[in-house]
CSV table of C-alpha atoms in Angstrom, one decimal:
chain,number,residue,atom,x,y,z
A,1,MET,CA,110.5,99.4,78.8
A,2,SER,CA,112.9,97.2,80.5
A,3,LEU,CA,112.1,95.3,83.7
A,4,LYS,CA,114.6,97.5,85.6
A,5,SER,CA,112.8,100.7,84.8
A,6,ILE,CA,109.4,99.2,85.6
A,7,LYS,CA,110.8,98.2,89.0
A,8,SER,CA,112.1,101.7,89.6
A,9,ILE,CA,108.8,103.3,88.7
A,10,CYS,CA,106.9,100.9,91.0
A,11,LEU,CA,109.3,101.6,93.9
A,12,GLY,CA,109.0,105.3,93.3
A,13,TYR,CA,105.2,105.1,93.5
A,14,LEU,CA,105.4,103.0,96.6
A,15,ALA,CA,107.7,105.4,98.3
A,16,LEU,CA,105.4,108.3,97.5
A,17,LEU,CA,102.4,106.4,98.8
A,18,ILE,CA,104.2,105.6,102.0
A,19,ILE,CA,105.3,109.2,102.5
A,20,PHE,CA,102.1,111.0,101.7
A,21,TYR,CA,99.5,108.4,103.0
A,22,SER,CA,98.9,109.1,106.6
A,23,PRO,CA,96.7,106.4,108.1
A,24,LYS,CA,94.3,107.4,110.8
A,25,ILE,CA,95.0,105.4,113.9
A,26,ASP,CA,91.9,104.9,116.0
A,27,ALA,CA,93.3,103.7,119.3
A,28,LEU,CA,91.0,103.1,122.2
A,29,SER,CA,91.2,105.6,125.0
A,30,HIS,CA,92.9,104.5,128.1
A,31,GLU,CA,91.8,105.2,131.7
A,32,TRP,CA,94.9,104.5,133.7
A,33,ILE,CA,94.6,104.2,137.4
A,34,ALA,CA,97.4,103.5,140.0
A,35,VAL,CA,97.2,100.3,141.9
A,36,PRO,CA,98.8,100.0,145.4
A,37,LYS,CA,102.6,99.8,145.3
A,38,THR,CA,104.0,96.3,145.8
A,39,GLN,CA,107.4,94.9,146.4
A,40,TYR,CA,107.9,95.1,142.6
A,41,GLY,CA,107.2,98.8,142.4
A,42,ALA,CA,104.4,101.1,141.3
A,43,GLN,CA,102.1,99.8,138.6
A,44,LEU,CA,99.2,101.2,136.5
A,45,CYS,CA,96.1,99.4,135.3
A,46,ASP,CA,93.9,100.3,132.4
A,47,ASN,CA,90.3,100.5,133.8
A,48,ASN,CA,88.8,100.1,130.4
A,49,SER,CA,90.4,96.7,129.8
A,50,ILE,CA,89.1,95.0,132.9
A,51,GLU,CA,86.0,92.9,132.3
């Protein structure tokens, strides 16, 4: 096998892996609350990120 064909096979497997592998994304839930409107406009704050 030539190096060119090995690269093609590897790229094919990589493409299939990217297409069919769906990673589970575990994002934190957000609890958005509106803060009072200022001169800069309306803003939201994530209640879970405040310590």
